[in-house]
XYZ file of C-alpha atoms in Angstrom:
703
model
C 98.288 79.595 80.722
C 98.515 78.306 77.160
C 97.376 74.904 78.392
C 93.846 76.306 78.638
C 93.759 76.575 74.857
C 94.471 72.887 74.279
C 91.808 71.411 72.082
C 90.785 74.650 70.435
C 93.087 74.080 67.450
C 91.631 70.659 66.773
C 88.120 72.002 66.916
C 88.758 74.783 64.412
C 88.526 72.295 61.555
C 84.889 71.770 62.469
C 84.090 75.469 62.332
C 83.407 75.686 58.609
C 81.012 72.744 58.802
C 79.127 74.282 61.697
C 78.948 77.968 60.806
C 75.169 78.242 60.877
C 74.844 76.213 64.060
C 77.518 78.227 65.768
C 75.817 81.519 64.966
C 72.565 80.213 66.401
C 74.307 78.862 69.480
C 76.045 82.163 70.147
C 72.888 84.209 69.760
C 71.034 81.857 72.042
C 73.739 82.291 74.697
C 73.338 86.068 74.811
C 70.984 87.644 77.346
C 68.107 89.645 75.978
C 69.135 93.276 75.679
C 67.020 95.743 77.666
C 65.514 98.708 75.866
C 67.410 101.974 75.677
C 64.448 103.731 77.275
C 64.459 101.349 80.245
C 68.152 101.920 80.922
C 67.773 105.681 80.771
C 64.630 105.612 82.906
C 66.488 103.653 85.593
C 68.695 106.678 86.100
C 65.888 109.147 86.650
C 65.672 108.263 90.341
C 69.233 109.447 91.001
C 69.991 113.008 92.080
C 73.538 113.886 91.008
C 75.595 116.452 89.141
C 78.947 116.035 87.414
C 81.200 119.097 87.484
C 84.442 119.003 85.525
C 87.324 121.320 86.293
C 89.820 122.772 83.814
C 91.669 119.446 83.724
C 88.500 117.499 83.023
C 88.608 115.817 86.440
C 85.045 114.886 87.445
C 83.695 116.191 90.747
C 80.636 114.107 91.543
C 78.029 115.593 93.883
C 75.129 113.334 94.836
C 72.389 113.570 97.423
C 73.039 110.018 98.625
C 75.919 107.574 98.315
C 73.992 105.747 95.599
C 73.429 108.997 93.700
C 77.155 109.741 93.801
C 78.063 106.210 92.664
C 75.659 106.554 89.744
C 77.334 109.797 88.693
C 80.780 108.225 88.972
C 79.754 105.255 86.812
C 78.473 107.627 84.146
C 81.500 109.952 84.260
C 83.984 107.103 84.131
C 82.111 105.654 81.166
C 82.433 108.982 79.359
C 86.202 108.772 79.698
C 86.940 105.038 79.565
C 83.905 103.042 78.453
C 85.856 100.517 76.356
C 87.862 99.433 79.400
C 84.744 99.240 81.580
C 83.089 97.116 78.902
C 86.023 94.725 78.631
C 86.413 94.481 82.411
C 82.754 93.475 82.691
C 83.035 90.862 79.939
C 86.252 89.464 81.443
C 84.669 89.234 84.883
C 81.753 87.319 83.400
C 84.138 84.926 81.646
C 82.915 85.819 78.147
C 85.666 88.091 76.840
C 86.816 85.542 74.231
C 83.488 85.988 72.465
C 84.718 89.386 71.276
C 88.518 89.187 71.674
C 89.126 85.673 70.392
C 91.400 82.892 71.591
C 93.822 85.235 73.394
C 91.100 85.965 75.982
C 90.099 82.322 76.497
C 92.550 81.775 79.421
C 90.989 84.672 81.332
C 87.508 83.284 80.715
C 88.573 79.872 81.976
C 90.162 81.295 85.139
C 86.825 82.939 86.022
C 85.356 79.435 86.195
C 88.452 77.943 87.818
C 88.315 80.465 90.685
C 84.585 79.940 91.195
C 83.874 83.649 90.804
C 80.184 83.524 89.944
C 79.123 80.765 92.366
C 80.792 82.896 95.067
C 78.942 86.038 93.954
C 75.561 84.359 93.538
C 75.746 82.641 96.925
C 76.749 85.756 98.850
C 75.605 88.918 97.094
C 72.434 89.240 99.155
C 74.524 89.033 102.339
C 76.075 92.409 101.552
C 74.491 95.379 103.371
C 71.458 96.781 101.564
C 73.046 100.244 101.379
C 76.180 98.812 99.815
C 74.240 96.840 97.218
C 72.468 100.084 96.338
C 75.867 101.706 95.687
C 77.028 98.807 93.493
C 73.810 98.829 91.482
C 73.845 102.615 91.152
C 77.346 102.546 89.683
C 76.178 99.876 87.222
C 73.147 102.000 86.346
C 75.461 104.888 85.509
C 77.386 102.644 83.117
C 74.117 101.400 81.600
C 72.850 104.953 81.065
C 75.982 105.902 79.152
C 75.816 102.670 77.140
C 72.199 103.361 76.182
C 73.259 106.716 74.748
C 76.194 105.182 72.850
C 74.927 101.879 71.409
C 77.756 101.673 68.849
C 80.226 101.140 71.710
C 78.225 98.287 73.234
C 79.149 94.651 72.699
C 76.186 92.284 72.182
C 75.269 90.668 75.475
C 76.890 93.348 77.634
C 73.738 95.013 78.924
C 72.488 95.337 81.505
C 75.509 95.687 83.754
C 74.396 94.855 87.308
C 75.576 95.284 90.862
C 76.626 91.640 90.782
C 79.011 92.439 87.930
C 80.661 95.102 90.066
C 80.898 92.725 93.034
C 82.346 89.996 90.797
C 85.113 92.342 89.692
C 86.403 92.541 93.255
C 86.127 88.776 93.758
C 88.001 88.054 90.530
C 90.807 90.626 90.540
C 91.866 90.900 94.169
C 94.062 87.749 94.394
C 96.095 88.818 91.385
C 97.588 91.756 93.283
C 99.730 89.412 95.381
C 100.684 87.254 92.411
C 98.158 84.421 92.080
C 98.447 84.844 88.307
C 102.190 84.225 88.569
C 101.589 81.032 90.538
C 99.085 79.783 87.963
C 101.533 80.540 85.179
C 104.380 78.753 86.992
C 102.280 75.585 87.100
C 100.804 75.727 83.625
C 103.430 77.442 81.456
C 106.805 77.481 83.242
C 109.627 79.377 81.585
C 107.468 81.848 79.687
C 107.950 85.602 79.675
C 107.352 87.323 83.028
C 104.061 89.138 83.602
C 104.063 92.943 83.783
C 105.847 94.205 86.906
C 103.884 95.308 89.928
C 105.144 98.036 92.224
C 104.349 101.194 94.176
C 105.617 103.706 96.721
C 103.894 104.859 99.883
C 105.326 107.291 102.413
C 103.952 109.081 105.491
C 105.812 111.569 107.691
C 104.542 112.655 111.111
C 104.527 116.224 112.491
C 107.601 115.452 114.595
C 109.737 114.990 111.477
C 108.246 117.806 109.375
C 109.765 121.237 109.845
C 106.339 122.900 109.766
C 104.571 120.420 112.067
C 102.393 119.058 109.263
C 101.518 115.448 108.434
C 102.534 114.427 104.916
C 101.361 111.478 102.827
C 102.614 110.361 99.417
C 100.203 108.269 97.337
C 102.278 106.784 94.514
C 101.008 103.506 93.099
C 102.811 102.100 90.059
C 100.324 100.734 87.559
C 100.022 100.197 83.815
C 99.156 103.446 82.022
C 95.983 101.976 80.499
C 93.739 98.973 81.024
C 91.819 97.257 83.776
C 94.056 98.441 86.632
C 94.947 101.932 85.383
C 94.065 104.818 87.688
C 91.171 107.172 87.084
C 91.087 110.334 89.188
C 87.859 111.702 90.644
C 86.420 113.610 93.581
C 83.218 112.075 94.913
C 80.880 113.619 97.493
C 77.459 112.687 98.796
C 75.062 114.235 101.265
C 75.490 111.134 103.430
C 79.102 111.874 104.337
C 81.009 110.045 101.614
C 83.638 112.511 100.373
C 86.869 111.232 98.828
C 89.496 112.174 96.262
C 91.891 109.754 94.656
C 92.265 106.779 92.374
C 89.511 104.512 91.072
C 89.885 101.454 88.861
C 87.509 100.802 85.950
C 84.546 99.022 87.489
C 85.153 100.221 91.056
C 82.722 102.688 92.672
C 85.112 103.138 95.616
C 88.197 105.276 95.998
C 90.890 102.630 96.383
C 93.589 104.950 97.639
C 93.781 108.683 98.177
C 92.167 110.709 100.951
C 89.035 112.105 102.527
C 88.897 115.268 104.646
C 90.648 113.842 107.691
C 92.733 110.841 106.643
C 94.280 109.082 103.673
C 96.342 106.109 102.632
C 98.574 104.738 99.913
C 98.656 101.114 98.793
C 101.623 99.104 97.609
C 101.694 95.533 96.362
C 102.992 92.915 98.794
C 104.203 89.395 98.061
C 103.859 87.212 101.145
C 103.330 83.489 100.629
C 99.548 83.351 100.297
C 99.294 80.417 97.858
C 99.926 76.732 98.450
C 100.308 74.197 95.662
C 99.598 70.505 96.198
C 100.601 67.683 93.859
C 97.775 65.182 93.692
C 97.997 61.425 93.318
C 95.452 60.274 90.728
C 93.731 56.900 90.853
C 95.186 54.917 87.912
C 91.839 53.136 87.596
C 89.707 56.296 87.728
C 91.088 59.668 86.612
C 88.234 61.417 88.366
C 89.658 60.485 91.780
C 92.583 61.645 93.901
C 94.063 60.200 97.103
C 93.470 61.924 100.445
C 94.280 60.348 103.813
C 94.639 56.923 102.252
C 91.281 56.938 100.445
C 90.208 57.851 96.910
C 88.056 60.963 96.661
C 86.007 62.129 93.672
C 86.784 65.487 92.132
C 84.010 68.041 92.098
C 83.549 68.468 88.341
C 81.820 71.209 86.352
C 82.202 72.378 82.772
C 83.274 75.786 81.517
C 81.947 76.708 78.093
C 84.331 79.128 76.421
C 82.791 80.911 73.461
C 85.731 81.845 71.277
C 85.426 84.270 68.383
C 86.882 82.864 65.155
C 86.050 85.534 62.588
C 83.199 87.930 62.031
C 80.110 86.640 63.851
C 81.429 83.061 64.032
C 81.897 81.879 67.618
C 83.119 78.428 68.574
C 81.915 76.912 71.859
C 84.775 75.062 73.574
C 83.961 73.017 76.649
C 86.632 72.346 79.253
C 86.309 70.555 82.568
C 86.763 72.504 85.784
C 87.920 70.350 88.685
C 88.028 71.078 92.397
C 89.443 69.006 95.216
C 89.231 69.449 98.965
C 92.189 71.804 98.579
C 90.667 74.104 95.965
C 90.871 74.538 92.168
C 92.708 71.820 90.238
C 95.067 72.216 87.269
C 95.889 69.371 84.888
C 99.346 69.878 83.345
C 102.056 67.896 81.556
C 103.917 67.704 84.873
C 101.014 66.267 86.795
C 97.776 67.291 88.478
C 97.982 70.105 91.012
C 95.545 71.761 93.396
C 95.881 75.295 94.709
C 94.700 76.923 97.893
C 95.008 80.676 98.114
C 94.139 83.696 100.220
C 90.851 85.235 99.145
C 89.349 81.948 97.978
C 85.582 82.273 98.344
C 85.885 85.829 99.723
C 83.098 88.235 98.761
C 83.300 91.097 101.293
C 85.941 93.177 99.520
C 83.473 96.021 98.720
C 82.474 96.129 102.393
C 86.033 96.899 103.415
C 86.588 99.533 100.719
C 83.281 101.191 101.590
C 84.240 101.369 105.271
C 87.723 102.686 104.500
C 86.310 105.470 102.317
C 83.896 106.562 105.027
C 86.256 106.329 108.019
C 86.685 109.666 109.824
C 89.500 108.885 112.252
C 92.141 106.312 113.046
C 89.832 104.133 115.156
C 87.225 103.889 112.388
C 89.885 103.248 109.765
C 91.468 100.441 111.765
C 88.004 98.970 112.323
C 87.612 98.934 108.534
C 90.934 97.098 108.167
C 89.632 94.596 110.736
C 86.953 93.590 108.220
C 89.821 91.425 106.970
C 88.334 90.920 103.514
C 91.312 91.900 101.330
C 93.842 89.111 100.783
C 96.871 91.413 100.503
C 98.160 94.986 99.913
C 100.275 97.204 102.124
C 98.770 100.363 103.590
C 100.653 103.556 104.424
C 98.370 105.760 106.525
C 98.332 109.405 107.608
C 95.711 111.686 109.146
C 94.875 115.195 110.318
C 95.528 114.249 113.954
C 99.172 113.493 113.158
C 98.957 109.692 113.199
C 100.958 107.638 110.727
C 101.108 103.888 110.234
C 102.163 100.925 108.112
C 99.991 97.809 107.741
C 101.304 94.731 105.921
C 97.733 93.689 105.311
C 96.891 90.135 104.359
C 94.738 87.086 104.848
C 97.576 84.945 106.156
C 96.724 81.241 105.993
C 96.405 79.553 109.374
C 99.073 76.951 108.665
C 99.354 74.698 111.704
C 101.080 71.576 110.353
C 104.853 71.274 110.099
C 105.841 71.522 106.433
C 107.942 73.466 103.967
C 105.155 75.765 102.827
C 107.375 77.472 100.259
C 107.455 74.388 98.020
C 104.938 72.075 96.390
C 103.158 70.076 99.072
C 101.921 66.471 99.002
C 98.238 66.459 98.154
C 97.318 63.313 100.080
C 97.421 64.822 103.614
C 94.358 66.655 104.873
C 96.343 68.215 107.735
C 98.099 70.362 105.101
C 94.793 71.846 103.938
C 94.730 74.928 106.125
C 91.438 76.343 107.338
C 90.871 80.062 107.774
C 93.358 82.852 108.412
C 95.492 84.134 111.243
C 93.652 86.771 113.332
C 93.770 90.310 112.002
C 95.575 91.389 115.192
C 98.577 89.328 114.054
C 99.004 91.255 110.799
C 102.405 93.019 110.791
C 101.817 96.710 111.458
C 103.700 99.687 112.816
C 102.003 102.752 114.299
C 103.422 106.166 115.201
C 107.097 105.174 115.403
C 109.430 107.532 117.274
C 111.364 108.185 114.065
C 108.282 109.898 112.613
C 108.107 108.165 109.236
C 106.852 104.951 107.620
C 107.262 103.735 104.061
C 106.923 100.803 101.721
C 108.182 100.269 98.193
C 107.292 96.594 97.684
C 109.999 95.586 100.142
C 110.091 93.528 103.301
C 107.782 94.649 106.123
C 110.803 94.541 108.418
C 112.191 97.710 106.791
C 109.388 100.262 107.145
C 110.950 102.991 109.270
C 114.186 103.747 111.130
C 116.138 100.700 112.275
C 115.252 101.168 115.927
C 111.515 101.240 115.162
C 111.257 98.421 112.654
C 109.274 95.239 113.209
C 111.359 92.192 114.087
C 111.184 89.069 111.935
C 111.588 86.884 115.029
C 108.154 88.039 116.200
C 106.402 86.382 113.243
C 106.280 82.678 112.345
C 108.089 81.520 109.217
C 104.834 79.948 108.013
C 103.507 83.440 107.220
C 105.996 83.583 104.360
C 106.769 87.282 104.795
C 109.027 88.751 102.135
C 112.609 89.699 102.961
C 113.646 91.680 99.872
C 114.680 95.289 99.482
C 114.093 97.377 96.370
C 116.169 100.308 95.206
C 113.203 102.549 95.963
C 113.053 101.328 99.552
C 116.798 101.807 99.982
C 116.675 105.336 98.594
C 113.741 106.537 100.679
C 115.495 105.232 103.782
C 118.663 107.043 102.744
C 116.809 110.288 102.019
C 114.077 110.498 104.651
C 116.196 108.725 107.236
C 118.869 111.416 106.986
C 116.501 114.389 107.157
C 115.051 115.240 110.596
C 113.268 118.412 109.411
C 111.430 117.690 106.164
C 109.869 120.507 104.188
C 107.332 120.477 101.386
C 110.163 121.063 98.909
C 112.338 118.231 100.195
C 109.378 115.825 100.437
C 108.668 116.357 96.752
C 112.356 116.133 95.862
C 112.584 112.757 97.570
C 109.574 111.563 95.608
C 111.247 112.424 92.315
C 114.590 110.838 93.222
C 116.216 109.255 90.142
C 119.250 107.657 91.771
C 120.287 104.023 92.127
C 121.477 103.275 95.642
C 125.020 101.977 96.064
C 123.375 98.981 97.758
C 120.920 98.319 94.926
C 120.674 95.258 92.738
C 121.536 97.385 89.706
C 124.841 98.515 91.187
C 125.588 94.881 92.049
C 124.993 93.964 88.393
C 127.386 96.692 87.288
C 130.021 95.318 89.658
C 129.641 91.925 87.981
C 130.071 93.501 84.556
C 133.180 95.388 85.653
C 134.641 92.120 86.955
C 134.253 90.414 83.571
C 137.340 89.689 81.473
C 136.640 91.512 78.179
C 139.244 89.394 76.324
C 139.833 92.221 73.901
C 136.122 92.715 73.102
C 135.939 96.411 72.213
C 132.208 96.672 72.868
C 132.573 95.153 76.316
C 135.558 97.360 77.115
C 133.551 100.446 76.077
C 130.507 99.263 78.055
C 132.624 98.737 81.171
C 134.049 102.243 80.872
C 130.579 103.780 80.556
C 129.173 101.845 83.509
C 132.235 102.558 85.652
C 131.829 106.294 85.074
C 128.051 106.371 85.485
C 126.813 108.533 88.372
C 123.816 106.204 89.056
C 121.265 108.841 88.027
C 118.518 108.497 85.422
C 118.081 112.075 84.167
C 117.246 112.622 80.505
C 120.669 114.102 79.644
C 122.638 111.325 81.290
C 124.858 109.305 78.940
C 125.358 106.267 81.131
C 121.744 105.472 81.961
C 120.677 103.908 78.660
C 123.204 101.079 78.868
C 122.572 100.478 82.578
C 118.795 100.548 82.199
C 118.521 98.401 79.078
C 120.853 95.846 80.632
C 119.083 95.693 83.986
C 115.399 96.184 83.188
C 114.660 92.619 81.963
C 116.344 91.230 85.081
C 114.543 93.597 87.441
C 111.189 92.754 85.825
C 111.877 89.037 86.256
C 112.772 89.554 89.918
C 109.598 91.519 90.501
C 107.427 88.738 89.130
C 109.418 85.788 90.455
C 110.203 84.610 86.918
C 113.566 83.101 85.907
C 116.136 85.844 85.456
C 117.792 86.420 82.086
C 121.540 85.880 82.018
C 123.343 89.147 82.815
C 125.901 88.733 80.023
C 123.184 88.090 77.451
C 121.152 91.046 78.710
C 124.233 93.280 78.436
C 124.949 92.029 74.894
C 121.368 92.738 73.876
C 121.596 96.267 75.270
C 124.871 96.880 73.405
C 123.372 95.641 70.131
C 120.243 97.777 70.541
C 122.188 100.949 71.244
C 124.728 100.445 68.452
C 122.063 99.547 65.913
C 119.649 102.388 66.600
C 121.787 105.155 68.085
C 125.236 104.439 66.678
C 126.800 104.633 70.133
C 126.611 102.988 73.550
C 125.991 106.237 75.408
C 123.109 108.197 73.886
C 121.353 110.624 76.170
C 118.745 108.796 78.215
C 116.033 111.106 76.917
C 116.708 109.933 73.356
C 115.825 106.418 74.476
C 113.286 106.872 77.265
C 110.080 108.466 75.971
C 106.510 109.024 77.054
C 104.109 109.021 74.106
C 100.436 109.861 73.952
C 98.693 110.982 70.799
C 100.849 113.758 69.356
C 102.846 114.088 72.586
C 106.317 112.523 72.475
C 108.626 113.671 75.286
C 111.810 112.510 77.009
C 111.226 111.446 80.605
C 113.489 111.051 83.633
C 113.529 107.891 85.721
C 113.733 104.178 85.034
C 112.621 100.877 86.503
C 113.005 100.850 90.306
C 114.051 104.469 90.772
C 111.680 106.294 93.094
C 110.625 108.293 90.042
C 109.591 105.035 88.432
C 109.182 104.567 84.680
C 108.655 101.195 83.016
C 109.396 101.232 79.288
C 108.272 98.932 76.508
C 110.954 98.374 73.800
C 110.063 99.742 70.364
C 111.334 98.752 66.912
C 113.427 101.939 66.723
C 115.324 101.029 69.887
C 113.530 103.500 72.121
C 111.372 102.717 75.125
C 107.800 103.947 75.419
C 106.748 104.482 79.010
C 103.928 102.078 79.752
C 103.768 101.924 83.537
C 105.329 102.948 86.815
C 104.429 106.354 88.230
C 100.833 107.080 87.287
C 98.450 109.029 89.523
C 100.610 110.736 92.155
C 99.148 112.584 95.152
C 100.866 114.791 97.716
C 98.552 115.095 100.722
C 99.239 117.410 103.653
C 97.378 118.233 106.860
C 98.921 121.317 108.436
C 99.487 121.678 112.175
C 95.852 122.870 112.508
C 94.474 119.869 110.606
C 93.654 121.772 107.394
C 93.896 119.672 104.219
C 96.017 120.558 101.186
C 96.291 118.137 98.293
C 98.020 118.094 94.888
C 97.979 115.451 92.193
C 99.142 114.626 88.696
C 98.152 111.931 86.185
C 100.466 110.629 83.487
C 97.942 111.438 80.740
C 94.707 113.125 81.762
C 91.120 112.453 82.701
C 90.066 111.256 79.227
C 91.664 107.842 79.497
C 90.684 106.587 76.032
C 89.070 109.550 74.244
C 91.797 110.713 71.864
C 89.587 113.582 70.672
C 89.316 115.076 74.152
C 91.496 118.035 75.194
C 92.163 116.009 78.364
C 93.653 113.018 76.561
C 97.241 114.128 77.277
C 96.981 117.589 78.807
C 98.641 116.529 82.080
C 101.576 114.760 80.416
C 103.877 117.819 80.142
C 103.339 118.566 83.848
C 103.893 114.904 84.682
C 107.182 114.898 82.771
C 108.262 118.153 84.457
C 107.549 116.574 87.885
C 104.948 119.196 88.690
C 101.399 118.870 90.042
C 98.003 120.534 90.014
C 95.756 121.248 93.018
C 93.081 118.758 94.055
C 89.923 120.848 94.334
C 88.454 118.902 97.215
C 85.928 121.299 98.731
C 83.141 123.329 97.155
C 85.022 126.526 98.007
C 88.145 125.242 96.283
C 86.139 124.215 93.239
C 84.546 127.643 92.783
C 85.863 129.377 89.686
C 87.261 126.153 88.260
C 84.101 124.478 86.952
C 84.181 124.242 83.165
C 81.206 121.897 82.777
C 78.237 121.216 85.060
C 75.613 118.692 83.996
C 73.402 115.801 84.952
C 74.215 112.429 83.384
C 72.929 112.405 79.840
C 72.602 116.187 79.614
C 76.192 117.159 78.797
C 76.424 119.730 76.043
C 78.780 118.942 73.201
C 81.622 121.463 72.805
């Protein structure tokens, strides 16, 4: 979205002449900071304790839901305040004031997507009890900030319940790829965004040897940042009791489990965005044609305050246009409008709140029927033995005949869809005879055994449902599908599978390489021999994986994001050059190349992009990869045949997301690398004997 920055360069020349004015303008734009005493006093009405176990995982115990949310906001701030701060500033559209021009596109998109008009118009429509939870979480963040003023950015405080609500409004559409669509319009041909992925798997009692129900929660996220997982156990005296993953700025468990049920989320990519090319009035650029008549754009102005250096901030004003279709983008290729699922939606916290508090399948499905989340797959399991797959989405109610997969003409109002298909028409599969459901970012028509799968003919093409298969989806079908009596040991083994399926895209790439005429090229001949002999596994001692992974990863990342794929021959040549330059050979052990690094920890790690044990690596100057995403918080959840809950988890780093001085900064990493887990101490009885700290917010004793 580099187009957003147009005009900033030309304005920089004025900065020196306007230094004093700019400082005054920026200070005037900042809200008045509340007193430290007022922020701390706001927390005195909450009744909550934070207990941390030997891994530093916070166990929040509050009298009410609001009390528990307050404790969570404080605990998460202790471990990851910088991310919470930046998430809040980004959601407000003011991140460029501290981060500079690189954050200006994000700030502009907040205005483009109408985030704050949506929040301000609808916040009071949320249930009173829910608003109390949102505000309580914000109060917990404020309390921590008051005690640590050096970490606070000017203008940040107070964080409010509206800020928390705005985070849901802003971020949710990006999970199905709205950011990719915006980039395709505004900056085509650029590097692909970070890959999005995940695994979810549920196995019913009929397919488990011990009659249990098993659930794998295995989202693939970046290791740090705004959508990195934070593990917590939260309990209130009002019945809210969950364990699982929370994002910075979210008071709700987004996936994990409660006492009787749980779910995993994976990212889906149905066609939820439509792009319209507008015809502009040559006599009036503020008008576009619709149904044969010229219509005025709805025009507002976004003021981006961009940090130049030190305290100097440059206000940059850019028009924000909306048509009857939705937000409008002015580009070199023309003027386009977008219409997308989740536009104007504000009830996302309602749905998460209901999901967290659901006690059985009926209540959970009623929560899904809130129909407030624009996308995400759900893999469900519960103590009663139910399992299910929901290809959740706000599917546009497209009624006109058109090719919805391409850019649409912007002058026809019949192409401006209104509302969504009923929630009952969402693709979903419940309690299949085969006894298992899964998703690994693949088509919804491959979610179980062949005889149980949904049929594409039962859904209209206008829904734009994806048809792809990933290696992870192929492998779980090959493993689970061939095992009628799954045990705890085999379930975990399938999770940590590091094999490329013979039907995978990677193996197809290798076939193309083997079919190439090397024309005497020694490097290519050697590369072909290595790839031909490779056993398709990504263990750390494997000598074929490095070449296969370095060749394929850029292509797999592009496929994940929908970006143009790099040429296979060029990607292979780059891999050969990297390995020869830095390792002196084309077949170093994979563990020499693939590393997980955190503070003083630097370990080899099994897995690669799109193996079920998923590891995304960022290339380093020394030719190695540093794991940066993929498997993060993993949970193995089991309800035995009597309905008793057992849960294990592991995090790639530890509970102290950003505190490098904490003993929990990387204490889970060796276990994570060894593919081992720790128990989730869900109940008070389980927690006994494991509490290492017990305090009220603000009263934690320093070690």
